[in-house]
Short mmCIF file of C-alpha atoms (C1' of nucleotides) in Angstrom, two decimals:
data_model
loop_
_atom_site.label_atom_id
_atom_site.label_comp_id
_atom_site.label_asym_id
_atom_site.label_seq_id
_atom_site.Cartn_x
_atom_site.Cartn_y
_atom_site.Cartn_z
CA MET A 1 -165.68 -186.58 0.17
CA ASN A 2 -163.27 -187.68 -2.73
CA THR A 3 -159.87 -187.07 -2.89
CA ARG A 4 -159.96 -183.47 -5.17
CA ASP A 5 -162.08 -182.18 -3.14
CA ARG A 6 -160.81 -182.74 1.07
CA LEU A 7 -157.55 -181.54 -0.76
CA ILE A 8 -159.43 -178.27 -1.23
CA GLU A 9 -161.16 -178.14 2.12
CA SER A 10 -157.98 -179.03 3.77
CA THR A 11 -156.22 -175.76 1.76
CA ARG A 12 -159.85 -173.68 2.79
CA THR A 13 -158.71 -174.10 6.20
CA LEU A 14 -155.23 -173.46 6.30
CA LEU A 15 -155.81 -170.81 4.54
CA TRP A 16 -158.13 -169.32 6.63
CA GLU A 17 -156.11 -170.21 10.17
CA ARG A 18 -152.28 -169.34 8.90
CA GLY A 19 -152.63 -167.12 5.46
CA TYR A 20 -151.08 -168.58 1.53
CA VAL A 21 -147.07 -167.94 2.93
CA GLY A 22 -147.93 -169.78 6.56
CA THR A 23 -149.43 -172.59 4.30
CA SER A 24 -146.66 -175.45 3.42
CA PRO A 25 -148.23 -178.04 0.85
CA LYS A 26 -147.06 -180.65 3.12
CA SER A 27 -149.28 -179.65 5.75
CA ILE A 28 -152.32 -179.22 2.69
CA GLN A 29 -151.48 -183.27 2.27
CA GLN A 30 -151.60 -184.23 6.40
CA LEU A 31 -154.94 -182.89 6.97
CA ALA A 32 -156.38 -184.23 3.79
CA GLY A 33 -154.58 -187.59 4.66
CA VAL A 34 -153.50 -187.13 1.39
CA GLY A 35 -150.20 -188.18 0.03
CA GLN A 36 -147.95 -186.02 -2.51
CA GLY A 37 -148.42 -187.92 -6.14
CA SER A 38 -152.35 -187.55 -5.44
CA MET A 39 -151.98 -183.69 -4.64
CA TYR A 40 -149.70 -182.91 -7.70
CA HIS A 41 -151.70 -185.23 -9.45
CA HIS A 42 -154.72 -183.04 -9.28
CA PHE A 43 -152.73 -179.60 -9.07
CA SER A 44 -150.32 -178.43 -11.07
CA GLY A 45 -149.77 -177.16 -7.12
CA LYS A 46 -149.44 -174.36 -4.32
CA GLU A 47 -150.93 -171.96 -6.48
CA GLU A 48 -153.53 -174.00 -8.09
CA LEU A 49 -154.60 -175.95 -5.01
CA ALA A 50 -155.63 -172.44 -3.25
CA ARG A 51 -157.35 -170.41 -6.47
CA ALA A 52 -159.90 -173.71 -6.25
CA ALA A 53 -159.78 -173.05 -2.04
CA ILE A 54 -159.80 -168.86 -2.03
CA ASP A 55 -162.81 -169.27 -5.38
CA ARG A 56 -165.32 -172.41 -3.37
CA THR A 57 -164.61 -169.65 0.11
CA ALA A 58 -165.20 -166.35 -2.09
CA GLU A 59 -168.30 -167.45 -3.04
CA GLU A 60 -169.91 -169.24 -0.44
CA ILE A 61 -169.36 -165.69 1.22
CA GLY A 62 -171.17 -163.86 -1.42
CA ALA A 63 -174.23 -166.20 -1.67
CA ALA A 64 -174.26 -165.74 2.72
CA ALA A 65 -174.43 -162.13 2.42
CA ASP A 66 -176.54 -162.09 -0.72
CA ALA A 67 -179.07 -164.06 1.00
CA GLN A 68 -178.67 -161.69 4.37
CA LEU A 69 -179.30 -158.76 2.04
CA SER A 70 -182.20 -160.05 0.34
CA VAL A 71 -184.31 -160.64 2.71
CA PRO A 72 -187.93 -158.63 2.81
CA GLY A 73 -187.35 -155.80 5.35
CA GLY A 74 -186.21 -151.98 5.38
CA ALA A 75 -182.65 -151.41 3.96
CA VAL A 76 -181.12 -150.59 7.93
CA GLU A 77 -182.98 -153.55 8.84
CA ARG A 78 -181.29 -156.06 6.11
CA ILE A 79 -178.28 -153.91 6.84
CA ALA A 80 -178.18 -155.08 9.99
CA ALA A 81 -179.05 -158.41 10.04
CA TYR A 82 -176.07 -159.00 7.54
CA LEU A 83 -173.93 -157.52 9.70
CA ARG A 84 -174.69 -159.48 13.04
CA ARG A 85 -175.58 -162.83 12.09
CA GLU A 86 -173.56 -165.50 13.66
CA ARG A 87 -169.73 -164.88 13.20
CA ASP A 88 -166.37 -167.05 14.21
CA VAL A 89 -165.20 -163.17 15.47
CA LEU A 90 -162.05 -164.62 16.36
CA LYS A 91 -160.49 -166.62 13.05
CA GLY A 92 -161.72 -163.50 11.09
CA CYS A 93 -162.53 -163.24 7.78
CA PRO A 94 -161.46 -165.57 5.11
CA ILE A 95 -161.46 -163.51 2.47
CA GLY A 96 -160.26 -160.56 3.83
CA ARG A 97 -156.94 -162.28 5.76
CA LEU A 98 -156.02 -162.70 2.08
CA THR A 99 -155.89 -159.36 1.68
CA GLN A 100 -152.96 -159.05 4.12
CA ASP A 101 -150.61 -162.13 2.47
CA PRO A 102 -147.20 -160.62 -0.40
CA ASP A 103 -147.59 -163.25 -1.76
CA VAL A 104 -151.58 -163.58 -3.11
CA MET A 105 -151.34 -159.92 -4.00
CA ALA A 106 -148.64 -160.19 -6.39
CA ALA A 107 -150.23 -163.27 -7.84
CA PRO A 108 -153.19 -162.44 -9.90
CA VAL A 109 -154.91 -165.51 -10.21
CA LEU A 110 -154.66 -165.67 -6.92
CA ARG A 111 -156.02 -161.61 -6.15
CA GLU A 112 -158.85 -161.54 -8.74
CA PRO A 113 -161.38 -163.32 -6.60
CA VAL A 114 -160.24 -161.54 -3.62
CA GLU A 115 -160.65 -158.63 -5.25
CA GLU A 116 -164.34 -159.54 -6.97
CA THR A 117 -165.27 -160.50 -3.58
CA PHE A 118 -164.86 -157.31 -2.04
CA THR A 119 -166.17 -155.05 -4.99
CA TRP A 120 -169.09 -157.33 -5.23
CA LEU A 121 -169.65 -156.87 -2.13
CA ARG A 122 -169.45 -153.08 -1.23
CA THR A 123 -171.49 -152.34 -5.01
CA ARG A 124 -174.41 -154.16 -3.67
CA LEU A 125 -175.04 -152.50 -0.31
CA ALA A 126 -174.64 -148.87 -2.19
CA SER A 127 -177.79 -150.94 -3.85
CA VAL A 128 -179.22 -151.70 -0.45
CA VAL A 129 -178.58 -147.81 0.43
CA THR A 130 -179.86 -146.75 -2.44
CA GLU A 131 -182.94 -148.55 -2.06
CA GLY A 132 -182.95 -147.40 1.42
CA VAL A 133 -183.33 -143.80 0.21
CA ASP A 134 -186.33 -144.09 -2.90
CA ALA A 135 -187.74 -145.59 0.42
CA GLY A 136 -187.47 -142.34 1.84
CA GLU A 137 -186.05 -144.42 4.93
CA LEU A 138 -182.59 -142.62 4.31
CA SER A 139 -181.93 -139.55 4.47
CA PRO A 140 -180.99 -138.78 0.65
CA ALA A 141 -178.00 -136.28 1.74
CA ILE A 142 -175.98 -140.51 2.28
CA ASP A 143 -173.86 -141.20 -0.29
CA PRO A 144 -174.82 -144.39 -0.96
CA ALA A 145 -171.23 -145.86 -2.46
CA ALA A 146 -169.68 -144.14 0.80
CA THR A 147 -171.39 -145.16 3.46
CA ALA A 148 -171.31 -148.67 2.03
CA SER A 149 -167.41 -148.83 2.22
CA ALA A 150 -167.41 -147.62 5.73
CA ILE A 151 -170.22 -150.56 6.28
CA VAL A 152 -167.58 -153.36 4.45
CA ALA A 153 -164.90 -151.28 5.97
CA THR A 154 -166.45 -151.75 9.80
CA LEU A 155 -167.43 -155.42 9.49
CA GLN A 156 -163.66 -155.98 8.60
CA GLY A 157 -161.84 -154.15 10.65
CA GLY A 158 -164.11 -155.64 13.83
CA TYR A 159 -162.49 -158.60 12.95
CA VAL A 160 -158.96 -156.99 13.02
CA LEU A 161 -160.09 -155.46 16.68
CA ALA A 162 -161.58 -158.76 17.78
CA ARG A 163 -157.87 -160.48 17.33
CA ALA A 164 -155.82 -157.91 18.79
CA ALA A 165 -158.19 -158.22 22.18
CA ASP A 166 -158.71 -162.13 21.71
CA ASP A 167 -162.25 -160.97 22.52
CA ALA A 168 -165.33 -160.56 20.45
CA ARG A 169 -167.36 -157.67 21.84
CA PRO A 170 -164.72 -154.85 20.12
CA PHE A 171 -166.28 -156.64 16.67
CA GLU A 172 -170.09 -156.85 18.55
CA GLN A 173 -168.72 -152.70 19.86
CA ALA A 174 -167.64 -151.28 16.18
CA ILE A 175 -171.22 -153.56 15.01
CA GLU A 176 -173.30 -151.19 17.15
CA GLY A 177 -171.52 -148.54 16.94
CA ILE A 178 -171.62 -147.93 12.46
CA LEU A 179 -175.16 -148.89 13.07
CA ALA A 180 -176.54 -146.70 15.77
CA LEU A 181 -174.96 -144.01 13.34
CA LEU A 182 -176.74 -145.13 10.35
CA GLY A 183 -180.12 -145.52 12.82
CA ALA A 184 -179.53 -141.45 13.24
CA TYR A 185 -179.13 -140.45 9.58
CA SER A 186 -182.51 -141.87 8.83
CA ALA A 187 -184.50 -139.63 6.83
CA ARG A 188 -186.72 -137.32 9.24
CA MET B 1 -127.45 -145.64 12.32
CA ASN B 2 -125.59 -148.83 14.70
CA THR B 3 -125.80 -152.38 13.81
CA ARG B 4 -128.27 -152.70 16.21
CA ASP B 5 -131.01 -149.91 14.75
CA ARG B 6 -130.52 -151.05 11.34
CA LEU B 7 -131.55 -154.15 11.95
CA ILE B 8 -134.92 -153.07 13.72
CA GLU B 9 -135.60 -150.66 10.88
CA SER B 10 -135.34 -153.28 8.10
CA THR B 11 -137.61 -155.69 10.42
CA ARG B 12 -139.90 -153.02 10.46
CA THR B 13 -139.87 -152.15 7.16
CA LEU B 14 -140.43 -156.54 6.48
CA LEU B 15 -142.53 -156.97 9.02
CA TRP B 16 -144.87 -154.34 7.14
CA GLU B 17 -144.43 -155.38 3.69
CA ARG B 18 -144.25 -159.53 4.29
CA GLY B 19 -145.29 -160.10 7.86
CA TYR B 20 -143.68 -162.45 10.53
CA VAL B 21 -144.46 -165.15 8.91
CA GLY B 22 -142.63 -164.24 5.53
CA THR B 23 -139.53 -162.67 6.67
CA SER B 24 -136.61 -164.78 6.83
CA PRO B 25 -133.82 -163.84 9.12
CA LYS B 26 -131.26 -164.09 5.85
CA SER B 27 -133.40 -161.28 4.58
CA ILE B 28 -133.15 -159.15 7.35
CA GLN B 29 -129.51 -158.85 7.55
CA GLN B 30 -129.68 -158.75 3.26
CA LEU B 31 -132.01 -155.73 3.86
CA ALA B 32 -129.63 -154.27 6.86
CA GLY B 33 -126.38 -155.00 5.23
CA VAL B 34 -125.33 -157.24 8.12
CA GLY B 35 -123.86 -160.78 8.26
CA GLN B 36 -125.02 -163.86 9.89
CA GLY B 37 -122.95 -163.69 12.59
CA SER B 38 -124.24 -159.68 13.76
CA MET B 39 -127.50 -160.11 14.23
CA TYR B 40 -127.44 -163.18 16.80
CA HIS B 41 -124.93 -160.86 18.91
CA HIS B 42 -127.57 -158.21 18.95
CA PHE B 43 -130.54 -160.39 19.49
CA SER B 44 -131.33 -163.99 20.27
CA GLY B 45 -133.04 -164.62 17.21
CA LYS B 46 -136.13 -163.49 14.60
CA GLU B 47 -138.10 -163.60 17.50
CA GLU B 48 -137.15 -160.70 20.10
CA LEU B 49 -136.14 -159.03 16.96
CA ALA B 50 -139.73 -159.11 16.08
CA ARG B 51 -140.37 -157.79 18.82
CA ALA B 52 -138.41 -154.72 18.74
CA ALA B 53 -138.80 -153.82 16.09
CA ILE B 54 -143.03 -154.30 16.42
CA ASP B 55 -142.17 -151.61 20.11
CA ARG B 56 -140.71 -148.59 17.67
CA THR B 57 -143.23 -149.64 15.26
CA ALA B 58 -146.47 -149.21 18.14
CA GLU B 59 -145.13 -146.06 19.60
CA GLU B 60 -145.14 -144.21 16.88
CA ILE B 61 -148.09 -145.08 15.68
CA GLY B 62 -149.21 -144.23 18.95
CA ALA B 63 -147.29 -140.92 19.82
CA ALA B 64 -148.88 -140.36 16.05
CA ALA B 65 -152.46 -140.60 17.22
CA ASP B 66 -151.67 -139.38 20.57
CA ALA B 67 -150.90 -135.95 18.64
CA GLN B 68 -153.74 -136.17 15.86
CA LEU B 69 -156.38 -136.46 18.72
CA SER B 70 -155.13 -133.31 21.13
CA VAL B 71 -154.88 -130.51 18.52
CA PRO B 72 -157.55 -127.86 19.68
CA GLY B 73 -160.69 -128.38 18.27
CA GLY B 74 -164.14 -129.99 18.53
CA ALA B 75 -164.50 -134.15 18.70
CA VAL B 76 -165.22 -134.79 15.77
CA GLU B 77 -162.60 -132.21 13.99
CA ARG B 78 -160.27 -134.22 15.96
CA ILE B 79 -161.38 -137.87 14.98
CA ALA B 80 -161.37 -135.97 11.33
CA ALA B 81 -157.42 -134.52 11.23
CA TYR B 82 -157.07 -138.39 12.41
CA LEU B 83 -159.13 -140.17 10.10
CA ARG B 84 -157.79 -137.86 6.71
CA ARG B 85 -154.18 -137.37 7.95
CA GLU B 86 -152.03 -139.11 5.18
CA ARG B 87 -150.91 -142.33 5.48
CA ASP B 88 -149.41 -144.72 2.85
CA VAL B 89 -153.59 -146.10 2.36
CA LEU B 90 -152.29 -149.52 -0.12
CA LYS B 91 -149.42 -150.66 2.44
CA GLY B 92 -152.04 -151.09 5.09
CA CYS B 93 -151.32 -150.25 9.32
CA PRO B 94 -147.49 -152.05 10.74
CA ILE B 95 -149.50 -153.08 13.28
CA GLY B 96 -152.90 -154.08 12.09
CA ARG B 97 -151.42 -156.56 9.84
CA LEU B 98 -150.00 -158.57 12.22
CA THR B 99 -153.29 -159.60 13.86
CA GLN B 100 -152.91 -161.76 10.80
CA ASP B 101 -150.50 -163.72 11.80
CA PRO B 102 -150.44 -167.10 12.87
CA ASP B 103 -147.18 -167.04 14.88
CA VAL B 104 -147.60 -163.39 16.36
CA MET B 105 -151.43 -164.03 17.82
CA ALA B 106 -149.70 -166.93 19.15
CA ALA B 107 -146.94 -165.83 20.76
CA PRO B 108 -147.29 -163.89 23.53
CA VAL B 109 -144.61 -161.54 23.87
CA LEU B 110 -144.79 -161.05 20.16
CA ARG B 111 -148.73 -159.94 20.80
CA GLU B 112 -148.50 -157.84 23.78
CA PRO B 113 -147.92 -154.88 22.08
CA VAL B 114 -151.00 -155.41 19.36
CA GLU B 115 -153.22 -155.78 21.50
CA GLU B 116 -152.28 -152.58 24.05
CA THR B 117 -152.07 -150.45 20.56
CA PHE B 118 -155.56 -150.94 19.54
CA THR B 119 -156.56 -150.82 23.71
CA TRP B 120 -155.47 -147.97 24.00
CA LEU B 121 -156.46 -146.51 20.77
CA ARG B 122 -160.16 -147.68 21.51
CA THR B 123 -159.97 -145.97 24.73
CA ARG B 124 -158.53 -142.65 23.21
CA LEU B 125 -161.21 -142.37 21.37
CA ALA B 126 -163.07 -143.27 22.72
CA SER B 127 -162.06 -140.09 25.48
CA VAL B 128 -162.44 -137.83 22.73
CA VAL B 129 -166.09 -139.07 21.45
CA THR B 130 -167.36 -138.36 25.43
CA GLU B 131 -165.74 -135.07 25.23
CA GLY B 132 -167.49 -134.20 21.78
CA VAL B 133 -170.85 -134.99 24.40
CA ASP B 134 -169.86 -133.55 27.83
CA ALA B 135 -169.14 -130.13 24.87
CA GLY B 136 -172.82 -130.02 23.54
CA GLU B 137 -171.06 -131.40 20.42
CA LEU B 138 -172.91 -135.04 19.77
CA SER B 139 -175.43 -136.53 20.78
CA PRO B 140 -175.69 -137.78 24.73
CA ALA B 141 -177.35 -140.43 23.33
CA ILE B 142 -174.59 -141.27 21.67
CA ASP B 143 -172.42 -144.93 23.05
CA PRO B 144 -168.72 -143.66 23.18
CA ALA B 145 -166.99 -147.16 23.33
CA ALA B 146 -169.21 -148.09 20.28
CA THR B 147 -168.56 -145.42 18.01
CA ALA B 148 -164.98 -145.39 19.19
CA SER B 149 -164.21 -149.30 17.58
CA ALA B 150 -166.60 -147.86 14.38
CA ILE B 151 -163.77 -145.36 13.88
CA VAL B 152 -161.08 -147.88 14.59
CA ALA B 153 -162.16 -150.27 12.60
CA THR B 154 -163.57 -148.03 9.97
CA LEU B 155 -160.45 -147.34 9.58
CA GLN B 156 -158.78 -151.02 9.88
CA GLY B 157 -161.52 -152.43 8.04
CA GLY B 158 -160.58 -149.50 5.13
CA TYR B 159 -156.98 -150.41 4.38
CA VAL B 160 -158.47 -154.15 3.52
CA LEU B 161 -160.78 -153.23 0.71
CA ALA B 162 -157.85 -150.74 -0.53
CA ARG B 163 -155.59 -153.53 -1.12
CA ALA B 164 -158.63 -155.48 -2.32
CA ALA B 165 -158.69 -153.06 -4.85
CA ASP B 166 -155.23 -152.14 -5.24
CA ASP B 167 -156.94 -148.94 -4.85
CA ALA B 168 -156.86 -146.08 -1.83
CA ARG B 169 -160.44 -144.62 -3.05
CA PRO B 170 -162.54 -147.29 -0.94
CA PHE B 171 -160.33 -146.13 1.69
CA GLU B 172 -160.99 -142.76 1.91
CA GLN B 173 -164.84 -143.39 0.58
CA ALA B 174 -164.82 -145.28 4.08
CA ILE B 175 -163.46 -142.55 6.26
CA GLU B 176 -165.65 -140.40 4.62
CA GLY B 177 -168.69 -142.34 4.60
CA ILE B 178 -168.48 -143.00 8.47
CA LEU B 179 -167.52 -138.72 9.16
CA ALA B 180 -170.77 -138.43 7.48
CA LEU B 181 -172.66 -140.23 9.87
CA LEU B 182 -171.08 -138.94 12.80
CA GLY B 183 -171.71 -135.82 11.50
CA ALA B 184 -175.29 -137.10 11.74
CA TYR B 185 -174.93 -138.14 15.03
CA SER B 186 -174.16 -134.11 16.32
CA ALA B 187 -176.26 -132.72 18.96
CA ARG B 188 -179.46 -131.28 17.52
"C1'" DG C 1 -118.40 -157.70 17.25
"C1'" DT C 2 -118.45 -158.96 12.98
"C1'" DC C 3 -118.21 -162.99 9.58
"C1'" DT C 4 -118.11 -168.02 7.46
"C1'" DA C 5 -118.58 -172.87 8.10
"C1'" DT C 6 -122.03 -175.71 8.89
"C1'" DA C 7 -126.26 -178.46 10.54
"C1'" DT C 8 -131.17 -179.52 10.82
"C1'" DT C 9 -135.04 -179.74 9.48
"C1'" DT C 10 -138.81 -178.16 5.71
"C1'" DC C 11 -140.24 -176.32 2.03
"C1'" DG C 12 -141.95 -177.58 -2.82
"C1'" DA C 13 -141.75 -179.74 -6.21
"C1'" DT C 14 -140.49 -184.06 -10.18
"C1'" DA C 15 -139.45 -189.01 -10.97
"C1'" DG C 16 -141.27 -193.01 -11.11
"C1'" DA C 17 -143.05 -197.65 -8.95
"C1'" DC C 18 -147.34 -199.40 -8.49
"C1'" DG D 1 -154.54 -191.53 -9.66
"C1'" DT D 2 -152.06 -192.95 -5.54
"C1'" DC D 3 -147.15 -194.45 -3.75
"C1'" DT D 4 -142.19 -193.23 -1.34
"C1'" DA D 5 -137.99 -191.53 -2.60
"C1'" DT D 6 -135.47 -187.70 -3.94
"C1'" DC D 7 -134.20 -183.41 -4.79
"C1'" DG D 8 -132.02 -178.12 -4.73
"C1'" DA D 9 -132.83 -174.51 -2.31
"C1'" DA D 10 -134.86 -171.48 1.99
"C1'" DA D 11 -134.98 -171.57 6.63
"C1'" DT D 12 -133.12 -170.80 10.87
"C1'" DA D 13 -130.04 -171.37 13.23
"C1'" DT D 14 -125.22 -173.09 16.11
"C1'" DA D 15 -120.02 -173.59 16.34
"C1'" DG D 16 -115.93 -171.53 16.17
"C1'" DA D 17 -112.26 -168.26 13.20
"C1'" DC D 18 -110.75 -163.83 13.72
#
DNA sequence: GTCTATATTTCGATAGAC
DNA sequence: GTCTATCGAAATATAGAC
């Protein structure tokens, strides 16, 4: 991997572990095994580097979610596959955690990819719910947008519960809890 | 308010807005209108002050939740009252945000009240769900612990969605989404 | 109890040699 | 492109006067 990529990867790791406020240029350089001058040659500073790191993570997250939600099968089945896929639960969501970072939310350039990721994810899930209604799998009484928001929120909040408990089980409970509720809302 | 209380209140405000890593002793002193020496006279340092602030917030959150969940009425009704109560949605949850703070999670003395708050909340909500089952309001097929985790997670994740969108509506959608699903799980 | 002065380390970036 | 040297400011405390 070249120097530029190593800097981006180090930044991704540190943003995930410590957030933007908690990540210093020095720590990025040390993790990447790169000197100061090298970092400032490739990037104007911490912000530009963070943007590159967030973009890369957002793209990965989006591609993975899209893949899970696009496999053949029913709507609930695909949502379950997405929610149940293997995750680093105790580390939390690398994009979701950025919403708690005041400097990220204050900088439009950093905030933009975070906003886009969640807007896209809610829209994508709402489509899957609508497909379930159209296929006669889910009740027409369901509100796709509200249900999609509830699903994404359960995922994000599940990370919060797991980190608070230092235990992945509350996350798994939350996922199984919402899936059970969703199953009960099947068309009957 | 005395100096000690002003320091705790300032710390509460700043922990909510900027987290632990993003809050400096200097900013606390300035917001409280207090000098350095004064702060270090009342508290050994940032950590001890943060613990006092977190304790106070955790107590308030717990008392408010307990009050909402204890009013007369059905289980779903009380859960709805709790979820729909007025909130500073875009500011997020003052306790939940701390789970994203690496230095909070690394310090047992700061982590403890966060863990206790969520453990208590999940347990309390599971009790309400169980009461709903016993009263014949909710289906006996429901898993109280999983449902409770899903409810708390939706709330916490709703804050994430709202902050990502810089708009309270995704939060409100998530709340209405889970309540609709819960309503569909009524005993029939 | 509260204040100011000081100390040490880190932050985030720039300068300039190679 | 990468390195080391340096910079001004901020973080987090401690010291000691009042």
